[in-house]
Amino acid sequence: MKFVIVGFGRVGMRTARLLQGEGHDVTIVDNDPAKVDRAGKEGFPVVEGDGNEDEILEAAGIDDADAVGGLTGDLSTNLAVCVIGDARGCRTVLRISEDYSDDLYQKYAADVDEIVYPERLGAAGAKTALMGGDFSVIADLAEELSVTSVTVPEGSPVIGQRVIAVELPGNARIYAHGTEREPMSIPLPDVTVKAGDSLAVMVDPDDLSAVRAMLRGEEAPA
């Protein structure tokens, strides 16, 4: 598959590496000469310029791309990238920050294929979104990590907390949330945990038992 990623910062760089490592064609767009130089040294085709300009994205090959990701730290740029990509039939992935309101999320969600919060989800999630994958089968993306799904019981200490704000042991992070009526998906900023909800977590194997115990409100194993 062919991808155009706009933004070669922390998120864009790691996402590009994941895709390239699986044999996909990835072209980078960035307006920072230092990032352009770094992308080129890593072997990526790269176009220097603003990703919200048609001619720059055309030079990056957007007309032949399967998907485009606006993964910069600027929302207006990312949205422009997705609008241009959508007009050319690409799958579109928009990066936003986790502090955006539900109203803003819904506004942008209508115009793109997927919205990601890389600050919480990580590059693996951005890569899954670009490929149109299922967040419930992300296990193969997280090298050296375990993936688990925990059903939150009554009495869990995380009930009432915002999903994106739940602090877990070690470097574990929640990447998806589901309910009895809704399948797993990236949680909206204001979604809170309720009894019976399912949380999908990426976690170091050594911390797996502690994470499960914490989410269930059980005593952590010795």
Coordinates of C-alpha atoms in Angstrom, one line a residue:
M1 CA 0.0 0.0 0.0
K2 CA 1.0 3.6 -0.5
F3 CA 0.8 6.3 2.2
V4 CA 1.5 10.0 2.4
I5 CA 2.3 11.2 6.0
V6 CA 2.3 14.9 6.7
G7 CA 4.5 15.7 9.7
F8 CA 7.7 13.9 10.6
G9 CA 7.7 14.7 14.3
R10 CA 7.5 12.0 17.0
V11 CA 4.2 10.6 15.8
G12 CA 4.7 10.8 12.1
M13 CA 8.2 9.4 12.3
R14 CA 7.2 6.4 14.3
T15 CA 4.1 5.7 12.2
A16 CA 6.2 5.9 9.0
R17 CA 8.7 3.5 10.4
L18 CA 6.0 1.0 11.3
L19 CA 4.5 1.2 7.8
Q20 CA 7.9 1.1 6.0
G21 CA 8.9 -1.9 8.2
E22 CA 6.0 -3.9 6.8
G23 CA 7.0 -3.1 3.2
H24 CA 4.6 -0.3 2.4
D25 CA 5.5 2.8 0.4
V26 CA 5.6 5.9 2.6
T27 CA 6.3 9.4 1.4
I28 CA 6.8 12.2 4.0
V29 CA 5.8 15.8 3.8
D30 CA 7.2 18.4 6.2
N31 CA 8.0 22.1 6.1
D32 CA 10.9 21.9 8.6
P33 CA 14.2 21.5 6.8
A34 CA 15.7 19.6 9.7
K35 CA 12.9 17.0 9.7
V36 CA 13.1 16.8 5.9
D37 CA 16.7 16.0 6.2
R38 CA 16.1 13.4 8.9
A39 CA 13.4 11.7 6.8
G40 CA 15.7 11.6 3.8
K41 CA 18.5 10.0 5.8
E42 CA 16.1 7.3 7.0
G43 CA 15.4 6.4 3.4
F44 CA 11.9 8.0 3.0
P45 CA 10.9 9.8 -0.2
V46 CA 10.3 13.3 1.2
V47 CA 8.8 16.5 -0.1
E48 CA 9.6 19.8 1.7
G49 CA 6.7 22.2 2.0
D50 CA 3.3 22.9 3.6
G51 CA 1.1 19.8 3.7
N52 CA -2.0 22.0 3.3
E53 CA -1.1 22.9 -0.3
D54 CA -2.4 20.9 -3.2
E55 CA 0.8 21.1 -5.2
I56 CA 2.9 19.8 -2.3
L57 CA 0.7 16.8 -1.8
E58 CA 0.5 16.2 -5.5
A59 CA 4.3 16.1 -5.6
A60 CA 4.2 13.6 -2.7
G61 CA 2.0 11.3 -4.9
I62 CA -1.3 11.8 -3.1
D63 CA -3.2 11.0 -6.4
D64 CA -1.9 7.4 -6.2
A65 CA -2.0 7.0 -2.4
D66 CA -4.2 4.7 -0.5
A67 CA -4.3 6.9 2.6
V68 CA -3.0 10.2 3.9
G69 CA -2.4 11.1 7.5
G70 CA -2.4 14.7 8.8
L71 CA -0.1 14.0 11.8
T72 CA 1.4 17.4 12.5
G73 CA 0.8 19.2 15.8
D74 CA -1.4 21.8 14.0
L75 CA -5.1 20.9 13.7
S76 CA -5.8 23.3 10.8
T77 CA -3.0 21.8 8.7
N78 CA -4.1 18.3 9.5
L79 CA -7.7 19.0 8.5
A80 CA -6.6 20.6 5.2
V81 CA -4.5 17.5 4.5
C82 CA -7.5 15.3 5.0
V83 CA -9.8 17.5 2.9
I84 CA -7.4 17.4 0.0
G85 CA -6.9 13.6 0.4
D86 CA -10.6 12.9 0.6
A87 CA -11.1 14.8 -2.7
R88 CA -8.7 12.4 -4.3
G89 CA -10.3 9.3 -2.8
C90 CA -7.8 8.6 -0.1
R91 CA -8.5 7.2 3.3
T92 CA -8.0 10.1 5.7
V93 CA -6.6 10.1 9.2
L94 CA -6.7 13.3 11.4
R95 CA -4.5 13.8 14.4
I96 CA -6.0 16.0 17.2
S97 CA -4.9 16.6 20.8
E98 CA -6.7 14.8 23.6
D99 CA -8.0 17.9 25.1
Y100 CA -10.4 18.7 22.3
S101 CA -14.1 18.7 23.3
D102 CA -16.6 16.2 22.2
D103 CA -18.4 18.8 20.1
L104 CA -15.2 19.5 18.2
Y105 CA -14.5 15.7 17.8
Q106 CA -18.0 15.2 16.3
K107 CA -17.5 18.2 14.0
Y108 CA -14.3 16.8 12.5
A109 CA -15.3 13.1 12.7
A110 CA -17.9 13.8 10.0
D111 CA -15.2 14.9 7.5
V112 CA -12.5 12.2 7.9
D113 CA -12.3 8.4 8.1
E114 CA -10.5 8.3 11.5
I115 CA -9.4 10.6 14.3
V116 CA -6.5 9.6 16.5
Y117 CA -5.1 10.9 19.7
P118 CA -1.4 9.8 19.4
E119 CA -0.5 11.3 22.7
R120 CA -2.4 8.4 24.3
L121 CA -2.7 5.9 21.5
G122 CA 0.8 5.9 20.0
A123 CA 2.1 5.4 16.5
A124 CA 0.8 1.9 16.4
G125 CA -2.8 3.2 16.6
A126 CA -2.1 5.9 13.9
K127 CA -0.7 3.2 11.7
T128 CA -3.8 1.0 12.3
A129 CA -6.1 3.9 11.4
L130 CA -4.2 4.6 8.2
M131 CA -4.6 1.0 7.1
G132 CA -8.3 0.9 8.1
G133 CA -7.7 -1.8 10.6
D134 CA -9.6 -3.0 13.6
F135 CA -8.4 -1.6 16.9
S136 CA -9.4 -4.9 18.6
V137 CA -6.7 -6.8 16.7
I138 CA -3.8 -4.4 17.3
A139 CA -1.7 -7.1 19.0
D140 CA 0.7 -7.6 16.1
L141 CA 1.6 -3.9 16.1
A142 CA 3.0 -3.7 19.6
E143 CA 6.4 -5.5 19.5
E144 CA 7.4 -6.7 23.0
L145 CA 4.1 -5.7 24.5
S146 CA 1.1 -7.7 25.6
V147 CA -2.4 -6.8 24.7
T148 CA -5.3 -7.5 27.0
S149 CA -9.0 -6.6 27.3
V150 CA -10.5 -6.1 30.7
T151 CA -14.1 -5.8 31.7
V152 CA -14.5 -3.2 34.4
P153 CA -16.5 -4.6 37.4
E154 CA -18.6 -2.8 39.9
G155 CA -16.3 -1.3 42.5
S156 CA -13.4 -0.7 40.2
P157 CA -11.4 2.5 41.2
V158 CA -11.4 3.7 37.6
I159 CA -15.2 4.0 37.4
G160 CA -16.1 7.6 36.8
Q161 CA -12.7 8.6 35.4
R162 CA -12.2 9.8 31.9
V163 CA -10.8 6.9 29.8
I164 CA -7.9 8.9 28.4
A165 CA -7.0 10.1 31.9
V166 CA -6.8 6.7 33.6
E167 CA -3.3 6.1 35.0
L168 CA -2.0 2.5 34.8
P169 CA 1.0 0.8 36.3
G170 CA 4.3 1.0 34.4
N171 CA 4.0 2.2 30.8
A172 CA 0.6 0.6 30.1
R173 CA -1.9 2.6 28.2
I174 CA -5.5 2.2 27.2
Y175 CA -5.9 2.3 23.4
A176 CA -9.6 1.4 23.0
H177 CA -12.9 1.4 24.9
G178 CA -16.1 -0.4 24.4
T179 CA -19.5 -0.9 26.1
E180 CA -22.1 -3.7 26.0
R181 CA -23.8 -1.8 23.1
E182 CA -20.8 -0.4 21.3
P183 CA -17.7 -2.1 19.9
M184 CA -14.1 -1.1 20.7
S185 CA -13.0 2.3 19.4
I186 CA -10.8 5.2 20.3
P187 CA -12.5 6.9 23.2
L188 CA -13.7 10.5 22.9
P189 CA -12.1 13.0 25.3
D190 CA -15.0 13.1 27.7
V191 CA -16.0 9.5 27.8
T192 CA -15.9 8.1 31.3
V193 CA -15.5 4.5 32.5
K194 CA -18.7 2.7 33.7
A195 CA -19.1 -0.7 35.2
G196 CA -19.4 -3.3 32.5
D197 CA -17.2 -1.3 30.0
S198 CA -14.3 -3.1 28.2
L199 CA -10.9 -1.5 28.1
A200 CA -8.2 -2.7 25.7
V201 CA -4.7 -2.1 27.0
M202 CA -1.1 -2.4 25.7
V203 CA 1.2 -3.3 28.5
D204 CA 4.6 -4.7 29.3
P205 CA 4.2 -8.4 30.1
D206 CA 5.8 -7.8 33.5
D207 CA 3.1 -5.3 34.4
L208 CA 0.1 -7.3 33.0
S209 CA -1.1 -8.8 36.3
A210 CA -0.8 -5.5 38.1
V211 CA -2.8 -3.7 35.4
R212 CA -5.6 -6.2 35.4
A213 CA -5.7 -6.1 39.2
M214 CA -5.9 -2.3 39.2
L215 CA -8.7 -2.1 36.7
R216 CA -10.7 -4.8 38.5
G217 CA -10.1 -3.3 41.9
E218 CA -8.3 -6.3 43.2
E219 CA -5.1 -6.6 45.3
A220 CA -2.1 -6.6 43.1
P221 CA -0.1 -9.9 43.1
A222 CA 3.1 -10.0 45.1

